mmCIF file of C-alpha atoms in Angstrom:
data_model
loop_
_atom_site.group_PDB
_atom_site.id
_atom_site.type_symbol
_atom_site.label_atom_id
_atom_site.label_comp_id
_atom_site.label_asym_id
_atom_site.label_seq_id
_atom_site.Cartn_x
_atom_site.Cartn_y
_atom_site.Cartn_z
ATOM 1 C CA MET A 1467 -37.087 -0.766 -54.526
ATOM 2 C CA LYS A 1468 -35.446 -2.982 -51.925
ATOM 3 C CA ASN A 1469 -33.971 0.019 -50.102
ATOM 4 C CA ILE A 1470 -37.388 1.755 -50.126
ATOM 5 C CA LEU A 1471 -39.126 -1.241 -48.601
ATOM 6 C CA LEU A 1472 -36.342 -1.583 -46.042
ATOM 7 C CA SER A 1473 -36.701 2.051 -45.087
ATOM 8 C CA LEU A 1474 -40.500 1.564 -44.671
ATOM 9 C CA ILE A 1475 -40.071 -1.491 -42.440
ATOM 10 C CA LYS A 1476 -37.037 -0.211 -40.561
ATOM 11 C CA PRO A 1477 -36.717 3.615 -40.627
ATOM 12 C CA ARG A 1478 -33.350 5.185 -39.835
ATOM 13 C CA ALA A 1479 -33.824 8.940 -39.463
ATOM 14 C CA TRP A 1480 -35.166 10.249 -36.179
ATOM 15 C CA VAL A 1481 -37.612 12.471 -38.047
ATOM 16 C CA SER A 1482 -39.165 9.383 -39.707
ATOM 17 C CA LYS A 1483 -39.367 7.578 -36.401
ATOM 18 C CA SER A 1484 -41.070 10.556 -34.736
ATOM 19 C CA LEU A 1485 -43.564 10.876 -37.582
ATOM 20 C CA ILE A 1486 -44.273 7.111 -37.376
ATOM 21 C CA LEU A 1487 -44.883 7.238 -33.638
ATOM 22 C CA LEU A 1488 -47.154 10.302 -34.066
ATOM 23 C CA PHE A 1489 -49.090 8.577 -36.828
ATOM 24 C CA ALA A 1490 -49.474 5.371 -34.759
ATOM 25 C CA GLY A 1491 -50.651 7.397 -31.739
ATOM 26 C CA LEU A 1492 -53.206 9.302 -33.840
ATOM 27 C CA PHE A 1493 -54.506 6.139 -35.563
ATOM 28 C CA PHE A 1494 -55.053 4.138 -32.362
ATOM 29 C CA GLY A 1495 -56.313 7.257 -30.538
ATOM 30 C CA LEU A 1496 -58.916 8.110 -33.155
ATOM 31 C CA GLY A 1497 -59.955 4.460 -33.238
ATOM 32 C CA PHE A 1498 -60.315 4.338 -29.453
ATOM 33 C CA LEU A 1499 -62.450 7.516 -29.444
ATOM 34 C CA ASP A 1500 -64.676 6.219 -32.220
ATOM 35 C CA TYR A 1501 -63.751 9.098 -34.600
ATOM 36 C CA LEU A 1502 -63.067 6.487 -37.284
ATOM 37 C CA GLU A 1503 -66.562 4.940 -36.929
ATOM 38 C CA PRO A 1504 -68.114 6.865 -39.899
ATOM 39 C CA ILE A 1505 -65.284 5.716 -42.141
ATOM 40 C CA ARG A 1506 -65.675 2.155 -40.906
ATOM 41 C CA LEU A 1507 -69.408 2.174 -41.655
ATOM 42 C CA VAL A 1508 -68.819 3.229 -45.256
ATOM 43 C CA LEU A 1509 -65.873 0.999 -46.032
ATOM 44 C CA ASP A 1510 -67.355 -2.002 -44.207
ATOM 45 C CA ARG A 1511 -70.560 -2.148 -46.263
ATOM 46 C CA GLU A 1512 -71.479 -5.313 -48.053
ATOM 47 C CA ASP A 1513 -71.017 -3.454 -51.368
ATOM 48 C CA PHE A 1514 -67.254 -3.293 -50.576
ATOM 49 C CA ALA A 1515 -66.941 -6.807 -49.171
ATOM 50 C CA PHE A 1516 -66.413 -10.352 -50.450
ATOM 51 C CA HIS A 1517 -66.432 -13.740 -48.848
ATOM 52 C CA LEU A 1518 -63.811 -16.477 -48.999
ATOM 53 C CA GLY A 1519 -65.346 -19.574 -47.512
ATOM 54 C CA ASP A 1520 -66.487 -18.641 -44.014
ATOM 55 C CA MET A 1521 -64.262 -15.579 -43.889
ATOM 56 C CA ARG A 1522 -65.487 -12.078 -44.793
ATOM 57 C CA PHE A 1523 -63.238 -9.419 -46.255
ATOM 58 C CA SER A 1524 -64.054 -5.788 -46.763
ATOM 59 C CA VAL A 1525 -62.126 -2.749 -47.832
ATOM 60 C CA TYR A 1526 -62.149 -1.542 -44.205
ATOM 61 C CA LEU A 1527 -60.801 -4.796 -42.852
ATOM 62 C CA ILE A 1528 -58.062 -4.954 -45.499
ATOM 63 C CA LEU A 1529 -56.986 -1.367 -44.840
ATOM 64 C CA LYS A 1530 -57.122 -1.884 -41.127
ATOM 65 C CA ALA A 1531 -54.941 -5.015 -41.473
ATOM 66 C CA LEU A 1532 -52.394 -3.241 -43.691
ATOM 67 C CA ILE A 1533 -52.127 -0.125 -41.475
ATOM 68 C CA THR A 1534 -51.923 -2.211 -38.329
ATOM 69 C CA LEU A 1535 -49.232 -4.526 -39.728
ATOM 70 C CA ILE A 1536 -47.187 -1.561 -41.098
ATOM 71 C CA ILE A 1537 -47.319 0.263 -37.770
ATOM 72 C CA VAL A 1538 -46.472 -2.906 -35.827
ATOM 73 C CA PHE A 1539 -43.494 -3.635 -38.075
ATOM 74 C CA TRP A 1540 -42.357 -0.016 -37.911
ATOM 75 C CA LEU A 1541 -42.397 -0.131 -34.139
ATOM 76 C CA ALA A 1542 -40.601 -3.473 -34.210
ATOM 77 C CA GLY A 1543 -37.956 -2.041 -36.515
ATOM 78 C CA ILE A 1544 -37.351 0.903 -34.191
ATOM 79 C CA ALA A 1545 -37.182 -1.409 -31.171
ATOM 80 C CA SER A 1546 -34.834 -3.831 -33.008
ATOM 81 C CA GLU A 1547 -32.470 -0.987 -34.044
ATOM 82 C CA PHE A 1548 -32.518 0.423 -30.495
ATOM 83 C CA LEU A 1549 -31.604 -2.949 -29.004
ATOM 84 C CA GLU A 1550 -28.942 -3.567 -31.684
ATOM 85 C CA ASN A 1551 -27.222 -0.223 -30.960
ATOM 86 C CA ARG A 1552 -27.260 -0.902 -27.227
ATOM 87 C CA ILE A 1553 -25.962 -4.468 -27.572
ATOM 88 C CA ARG A 1554 -23.063 -3.363 -29.851
ATOM 89 C CA LYS A 1555 -21.900 -0.995 -27.121
ATOM 90 C CA LEU A 1556 -21.470 -3.789 -24.583
ATOM 91 C CA SER A 1557 -17.750 -3.743 -23.873
ATOM 92 C CA GLY A 1558 -17.475 -7.042 -21.922
ATOM 93 C CA VAL A 1559 -18.939 -9.181 -24.710
ATOM 94 C CA ASN A 1560 -16.976 -10.344 -27.755
ATOM 95 C CA SER A 1561 -18.193 -9.847 -31.334
ATOM 96 C CA SER A 1562 -19.594 -13.403 -31.740
ATOM 97 C CA ASN A 1563 -21.653 -13.203 -28.546
ATOM 98 C CA ARG A 1564 -22.903 -9.774 -29.496
ATOM 99 C CA SER A 1565 -23.996 -11.122 -32.920
ATOM 100 C CA LEU A 1566 -25.784 -14.004 -31.238
ATOM 101 C CA ILE A 1567 -27.564 -11.739 -28.740
ATOM 102 C CA ILE A 1568 -28.566 -9.345 -31.552
ATOM 103 C CA LYS A 1569 -30.040 -12.157 -33.627
ATOM 104 C CA SER A 1570 -31.967 -13.577 -30.644
ATOM 105 C CA ALA A 1571 -33.299 -10.124 -29.767
ATOM 106 C CA GLN A 1572 -34.406 -9.477 -33.395
ATOM 107 C CA ILE A 1573 -36.194 -12.846 -33.554
ATOM 108 C CA LEU A 1574 -37.932 -12.133 -30.271
ATOM 109 C CA VAL A 1575 -38.994 -8.620 -31.295
ATOM 110 C CA TYR A 1576 -40.385 -9.600 -34.672
ATOM 111 C CA PHE A 1577 -42.136 -12.701 -33.375
ATOM 112 C CA SER A 1578 -43.741 -10.594 -30.677
ATOM 113 C CA ALA A 1579 -44.751 -7.987 -33.330
ATOM 114 C CA ILE A 1580 -46.362 -10.655 -35.517
ATOM 115 C CA THR A 1581 -48.238 -12.114 -32.543
ATOM 116 C CA VAL A 1582 -49.486 -8.682 -31.385
ATOM 117 C CA GLY A 1583 -50.509 -7.757 -34.929
ATOM 118 C CA LEU A 1584 -52.493 -10.934 -35.510
ATOM 119 C CA ASP A 1585 -54.112 -10.630 -32.106
ATOM 120 C CA THR A 1586 -55.041 -6.974 -32.848
ATOM 121 C CA LEU A 1587 -56.657 -8.038 -36.141
ATOM 122 C CA GLY A 1588 -58.772 -10.624 -34.269
ATOM 123 C CA PHE A 1589 -57.016 -13.746 -35.611
ATOM 124 C CA ASP A 1590 -57.405 -16.862 -33.474
ATOM 125 C CA LEU A 1591 -53.817 -17.553 -32.434
ATOM 126 C CA THR A 1592 -54.585 -21.223 -31.859
ATOM 127 C CA THR A 1593 -54.652 -21.554 -35.631
ATOM 128 C CA LEU A 1594 -50.951 -20.867 -35.578
ATOM 129 C CA THR A 1595 -50.380 -24.435 -34.512
ATOM 130 C CA VAL A 1596 -51.694 -25.497 -37.975
ATOM 131 C CA PHE A 1597 -49.503 -22.909 -39.605
ATOM 132 C CA GLY A 1598 -46.544 -24.152 -37.566
ATOM 133 C CA GLY A 1599 -47.125 -27.675 -38.833
ATOM 134 C CA ALA A 1600 -47.309 -26.504 -42.383
ATOM 135 C CA LEU A 1601 -44.196 -24.398 -41.859
ATOM 136 C CA GLY A 1602 -42.379 -27.458 -40.521
ATOM 137 C CA ILE A 1603 -43.293 -29.449 -43.629
ATOM 138 C CA GLY A 1604 -42.089 -26.527 -45.769
ATOM 139 C CA LEU A 1605 -38.781 -26.416 -43.926
ATOM 140 C CA GLY A 1606 -38.396 -30.130 -44.314
ATOM 141 C CA PHE A 1607 -38.690 -29.872 -48.097
ATOM 142 C CA GLY A 1608 -38.305 -26.568 -49.791
ATOM 143 C CA LEU A 1609 -36.416 -24.625 -47.104
ATOM 144 C CA GLN A 1610 -34.173 -27.428 -45.857
ATOM 145 C CA LYS A 1611 -30.903 -25.739 -46.885
ATOM 146 C CA ILE A 1612 -31.959 -22.361 -45.517
ATOM 147 C CA ALA A 1613 -32.924 -23.868 -42.210
ATOM 148 C CA SER A 1614 -29.709 -25.926 -42.107
ATOM 149 C CA ASN A 1615 -27.527 -22.859 -42.716
ATOM 150 C CA PHE A 1616 -29.442 -20.775 -40.135
ATOM 151 C CA ILE A 1617 -29.076 -23.467 -37.447
ATOM 152 C CA SER A 1618 -25.409 -23.968 -38.442
ATOM 153 C CA GLY A 1619 -24.793 -20.256 -37.981
ATOM 154 C CA ILE A 1620 -26.282 -20.392 -34.477
ATOM 155 C CA ILE A 1621 -24.084 -23.379 -33.629
ATOM 156 C CA LEU A 1622 -20.952 -21.563 -34.850
ATOM 157 C CA LEU A 1623 -21.805 -18.569 -32.687
ATOM 158 C CA PHE A 1624 -22.353 -20.739 -29.671
ATOM 159 C CA GLU A 1625 -19.260 -22.961 -30.145
ATOM 160 C CA LYS A 1626 -16.975 -20.034 -31.131
ATOM 161 C CA THR A 1627 -14.885 -22.395 -33.256
ATOM 162 C CA ILE A 1628 -14.566 -19.554 -35.817
ATOM 163 C CA GLU A 1629 -14.709 -15.864 -34.996
ATOM 164 C CA ASP A 1630 -14.195 -12.567 -36.812
ATOM 165 C CA ASP A 1631 -10.614 -12.097 -38.146
ATOM 166 C CA ASP A 1632 -9.772 -15.805 -37.749
ATOM 167 C CA LEU A 1633 -7.656 -17.259 -40.563
ATOM 168 C CA VAL A 1634 -9.273 -20.409 -41.916
ATOM 169 C CA GLU A 1635 -8.790 -22.890 -44.754
ATOM 170 C CA LEU A 1636 -11.532 -25.091 -46.143
ATOM 171 C CA ASP A 1637 -11.259 -28.579 -47.675
ATOM 172 C CA ASP A 1638 -11.792 -27.204 -51.174
ATOM 173 C CA GLY A 1639 -8.758 -24.852 -50.810
ATOM 174 C CA LYS A 1640 -10.562 -21.627 -49.960
ATOM 175 C CA PHE A 1641 -8.321 -19.638 -47.652
ATOM 176 C CA GLY A 1642 -8.870 -16.306 -45.962
ATOM 177 C CA PHE A 1643 -10.007 -14.267 -42.972
ATOM 178 C CA ILE A 1644 -13.443 -14.454 -41.388
ATOM 179 C CA ARG A 1645 -15.073 -11.086 -41.723
ATOM 180 C CA HIS A 1646 -18.716 -11.726 -40.835
ATOM 181 C CA THR A 1647 -20.932 -14.588 -39.685
ATOM 182 C CA GLY A 1648 -24.553 -14.056 -40.776
ATOM 183 C CA ALA A 1649 -27.741 -16.079 -40.492
ATOM 184 C CA ARG A 1650 -27.177 -17.852 -43.873
ATOM 185 C CA TYR A 1651 -23.484 -17.494 -44.746
ATOM 186 C CA THR A 1652 -20.080 -16.672 -43.418
ATOM 187 C CA LEU A 1653 -18.032 -14.059 -45.296
ATOM 188 C CA ILE A 1654 -14.359 -14.866 -46.017
ATOM 189 C CA GLU A 1655 -11.893 -12.300 -47.356
ATOM 190 C CA THR A 1656 -9.143 -14.103 -49.383
ATOM 191 C CA PRO A 1657 -5.545 -12.829 -49.609
ATOM 192 C CA ASP A 1658 -6.236 -11.563 -53.141
ATOM 193 C CA GLY A 1659 -9.084 -9.333 -51.925
ATOM 194 C CA ARG A 1660 -12.047 -11.495 -52.928
ATOM 195 C CA GLU A 1661 -15.006 -11.709 -50.574
ATOM 196 C CA VAL A 1662 -16.445 -15.237 -50.668
ATOM 197 C CA MET A 1663 -19.782 -16.102 -49.018
ATOM 198 C CA ILE A 1664 -19.616 -19.643 -47.716
ATOM 199 C CA PRO A 1665 -22.831 -21.382 -46.501
ATOM 200 C CA ASN A 1666 -22.725 -21.891 -42.730
ATOM 201 C CA GLU A 1667 -23.441 -25.578 -43.227
ATOM 202 C CA ASP A 1668 -20.007 -26.093 -44.865
ATOM 203 C CA PHE A 1669 -18.289 -25.125 -41.582
ATOM 204 C CA ILE A 1670 -20.230 -27.741 -39.708
ATOM 205 C CA THR A 1671 -20.275 -30.696 -42.114
ATOM 206 C CA ASN A 1672 -16.751 -30.320 -43.653
ATOM 207 C CA ARG A 1673 -13.285 -30.212 -42.196
ATOM 208 C CA VAL A 1674 -12.039 -26.674 -41.570
ATOM 209 C CA THR A 1675 -8.552 -25.616 -40.564
ATOM 210 C CA ASN A 1676 -8.507 -22.653 -38.236
ATOM 211 C CA TRP A 1677 -4.947 -21.277 -38.212
ATOM 212 C CA THR A 1678 -5.663 -18.906 -35.307
ATOM 213 C CA TYR A 1679 -8.026 -21.035 -33.085
ATOM 214 C CA THR A 1680 -5.834 -21.129 -29.984
ATOM 215 C CA ASN A 1681 -2.836 -19.033 -31.147
ATOM 216 C CA LYS A 1682 -1.549 -17.192 -34.202
ATOM 217 C CA GLN A 1683 1.706 -19.121 -34.648
ATOM 218 C CA GLY A 1684 2.241 -20.809 -38.001
ATOM 219 C CA ARG A 1685 4.885 -23.175 -39.369
ATOM 220 C CA VAL A 1686 6.744 -22.494 -42.596
ATOM 221 C CA GLU A 1687 8.383 -25.303 -44.587
ATOM 222 C CA ILE A 1688 11.186 -25.111 -47.174
ATOM 223 C CA HIS A 1689 12.498 -28.033 -49.203
ATOM 224 C CA VAL A 1690 16.149 -27.793 -50.282
ATOM 225 C CA GLY A 1691 18.220 -30.177 -52.306
ATOM 226 C CA VAL A 1692 22.043 -30.292 -52.017
ATOM 227 C CA SER A 1693 24.665 -32.107 -54.027
ATOM 228 C CA TYR A 1694 26.007 -35.490 -52.869
ATOM 229 C CA ALA A 1695 29.472 -33.926 -53.025
ATOM 230 C CA SER A 1696 28.578 -31.138 -50.534
ATOM 231 C CA ASP A 1697 29.081 -31.116 -46.791
ATOM 232 C CA ILE A 1698 25.627 -32.077 -45.536
ATOM 233 C CA GLU A 1699 26.311 -31.031 -41.910
ATOM 234 C CA LYS A 1700 27.540 -27.630 -43.113
ATOM 235 C CA ALA A 1701 24.510 -27.251 -45.398
ATOM 236 C CA MET A 1702 22.095 -27.966 -42.501
ATOM 237 C CA GLU A 1703 23.903 -25.482 -40.263
ATOM 238 C CA LEU A 1704 23.569 -22.767 -42.951
ATOM 239 C CA ILE A 1705 19.926 -23.532 -43.507
ATOM 240 C CA LEU A 1706 19.229 -23.198 -39.748
ATOM 241 C CA GLU A 1707 21.282 -19.971 -39.649
ATOM 242 C CA ALA A 1708 19.157 -18.518 -42.439
ATOM 243 C CA ALA A 1709 15.960 -19.331 -40.481
ATOM 244 C CA ARG A 1710 17.204 -18.018 -37.139
ATOM 245 C CA GLU A 1711 18.336 -14.653 -38.550
ATOM 246 C CA HIS A 1712 14.938 -13.800 -39.986
ATOM 247 C CA PRO A 1713 13.171 -11.253 -37.763
ATOM 248 C CA ARG A 1714 9.821 -13.100 -37.819
ATOM 249 C CA SER A 1715 11.289 -16.504 -36.902
ATOM 250 C CA ILE A 1716 10.642 -17.452 -33.315
ATOM 251 C CA THR A 1717 12.770 -19.562 -30.947
ATOM 252 C CA ASP A 1718 9.949 -21.590 -29.378
ATOM 253 C CA PRO A 1719 9.600 -23.867 -31.252
ATOM 254 C CA GLU A 1720 13.091 -23.564 -32.644
ATOM 255 C CA PRO A 1721 13.835 -24.057 -36.345
ATOM 256 C CA VAL A 1722 14.721 -27.636 -37.234
ATOM 257 C CA CYS A 1723 16.252 -29.244 -40.335
ATOM 258 C CA PHE A 1724 15.847 -32.840 -41.437
ATOM 259 C CA VAL A 1725 17.385 -35.109 -44.112
ATOM 260 C CA ARG A 1726 14.286 -36.309 -45.968
ATOM 261 C CA GLU A 1727 15.389 -38.228 -49.091
ATOM 262 C CA PHE A 1728 18.318 -39.561 -51.102
ATOM 263 C CA ALA A 1729 17.037 -38.572 -54.540
ATOM 264 C CA ASP A 1730 18.577 -39.213 -57.954
ATOM 265 C CA SER A 1731 20.482 -35.944 -58.172
ATOM 266 C CA SER A 1732 20.460 -34.574 -54.650
ATOM 267 C CA ILE A 1733 20.080 -35.118 -50.942
ATOM 268 C CA ASN A 1734 16.753 -33.475 -50.067
ATOM 269 C CA LEU A 1735 16.505 -31.534 -46.823
ATOM 270 C CA LEU A 1736 13.498 -30.057 -45.030
ATOM 271 C CA LEU A 1737 13.595 -26.834 -43.017
ATOM 272 C CA GLN A 1738 10.719 -26.060 -40.580
ATOM 273 C CA PHE A 1739 10.488 -22.780 -38.696
ATOM 274 C CA TRP A 1740 7.722 -20.898 -36.984
ATOM 275 C CA VAL A 1741 6.438 -17.346 -37.231
ATOM 276 C CA GLU A 1742 4.713 -15.534 -34.358
ATOM 277 C CA ASP A 1743 1.690 -14.242 -36.312
ATOM 278 C CA VAL A 1744 0.558 -16.276 -39.285
ATOM 279 C CA THR A 1745 -2.067 -13.717 -40.184
ATOM 280 C CA LEU A 1746 0.761 -11.460 -41.433
ATOM 281 C CA GLY A 1747 1.481 -14.073 -44.157
ATOM 282 C CA ARG A 1748 3.895 -16.985 -44.662
ATOM 283 C CA TYR A 1749 5.070 -16.324 -48.197
ATOM 284 C CA ALA A 1750 7.223 -13.288 -47.332
ATOM 285 C CA PRO A 1751 9.329 -15.035 -44.578
ATOM 286 C CA GLN A 1752 9.528 -18.169 -46.760
ATOM 287 C CA SER A 1753 10.835 -16.140 -49.631
ATOM 288 C CA ASP A 1754 13.324 -14.205 -47.467
ATOM 289 C CA VAL A 1755 14.779 -17.375 -45.900
ATOM 290 C CA MET A 1756 15.092 -19.047 -49.309
ATOM 291 C CA ARG A 1757 17.048 -16.085 -50.646
ATOM 292 C CA THR A 1758 19.287 -16.147 -47.588
ATOM 293 C CA ILE A 1759 19.924 -19.900 -47.991
ATOM 294 C CA LEU A 1760 20.865 -19.364 -51.639
ATOM 295 C CA ARG A 1761 23.323 -16.609 -50.691
ATOM 296 C CA LEU A 1762 24.904 -18.648 -47.824
ATOM 297 C CA PHE A 1763 25.231 -21.712 -50.032
ATOM 298 C CA ARG A 1764 27.067 -19.676 -52.693
ATOM 299 C CA GLU A 1765 29.382 -18.136 -50.126
ATOM 300 C CA ASN A 1766 30.296 -21.516 -48.636
ATOM 301 C CA GLY A 1767 30.501 -23.582 -51.807
ATOM 302 C CA ILE A 1768 27.347 -25.642 -51.163
ATOM 303 C CA GLU A 1769 25.856 -26.761 -54.518
ATOM 304 C CA ILE A 1770 22.163 -26.992 -55.294
ATOM 305 C CA PRO A 1771 22.144 -29.521 -58.168
ATOM 306 C CA PHE A 1772 19.852 -29.605 -61.107
ATOM 307 C CA PRO A 1773 18.669 -32.823 -62.797
ATOM 308 C CA GLN A 1774 21.303 -34.266 -65.110
ATOM 309 C CA ARG A 1775 21.246 -37.064 -67.628
ATOM 310 C CA ASP A 1776 24.246 -38.925 -69.116
ATOM 311 C CA VAL A 1777 23.849 -39.827 -72.788
ATOM 312 C CA HIS A 1778 26.005 -42.710 -74.043
ATOM 313 C CA MET A 1779 26.309 -43.016 -77.832
ATOM 314 C CA LYS A 1780 27.301 -46.310 -79.287
ATOM 315 C CA SER A 1781 28.953 -46.625 -82.711
ATOM 316 C CA ASN A 1782 27.875 -49.447 -85.035
ATOM 317 C CA GLY A 1783 31.515 -49.882 -86.219
ATOM 318 C CA ASN A 1784 30.944 -48.438 -89.709
ATOM 319 C CA SER A 1785 33.320 -45.604 -90.761
#
């Protein structure tokens, strides 16, 4: 049902568009030449009319309103699709700006269509100020979240703080790539293939980490514990060697290794190295470097200790 209504409001096939334009031309042409006058006289009789306050409704007026609005929205849908196709072909404009221009054009087209339709039906457009006030009250109460998400979406498109294919992380742990920014939500594709729709308001009111905002470099951290009996300097050299030999590790910034803690069973070290493109993932280079560290430690006699406990048993002196 939804697809049928959408096809009526916004036809896709050129045959449908041609038939709609032909029907619209015939309807307004026959009305202009008074060929519809006999039909109007029959359907506009008092027998087919009713009154609601000071307003009079008849079958003719209702049919005229429906046909006029359908034709106006059909024409608006065709114009909106035409503008959308042309805007998407603009090569010098990035995807976010194209989305913003498309949304602005669609709002302008449909607002103009509604205004023309109401004016054609003889509505006093000054009454729209009352409707606007009522709509403002409605937005303030029932539609507050919808309005907030819509405005937040426009702000995101203007600021360009997040764009398509950016890698982002939200405060609640959601992590993934931006795939689409809509009027109400932003679509995130997570590494496990889920598509999560996040309200636009969350990107404005909460803290968001954009891993690719200015560049795609990302830092990888590895914690390693070595035995107190091991050569710490040698262990740090081997750790840095493991990071440098990985093909995705870059030299600017260079890998670094720090002594972080004298723990109960080990001296804890921290390795930090950078990858050129974080969108390709961090787990794979982290895993590769950890395996290389383990291999180099075994080849050079560096021990990675495990927690140990000494148990002392005391005898009570009885045989």
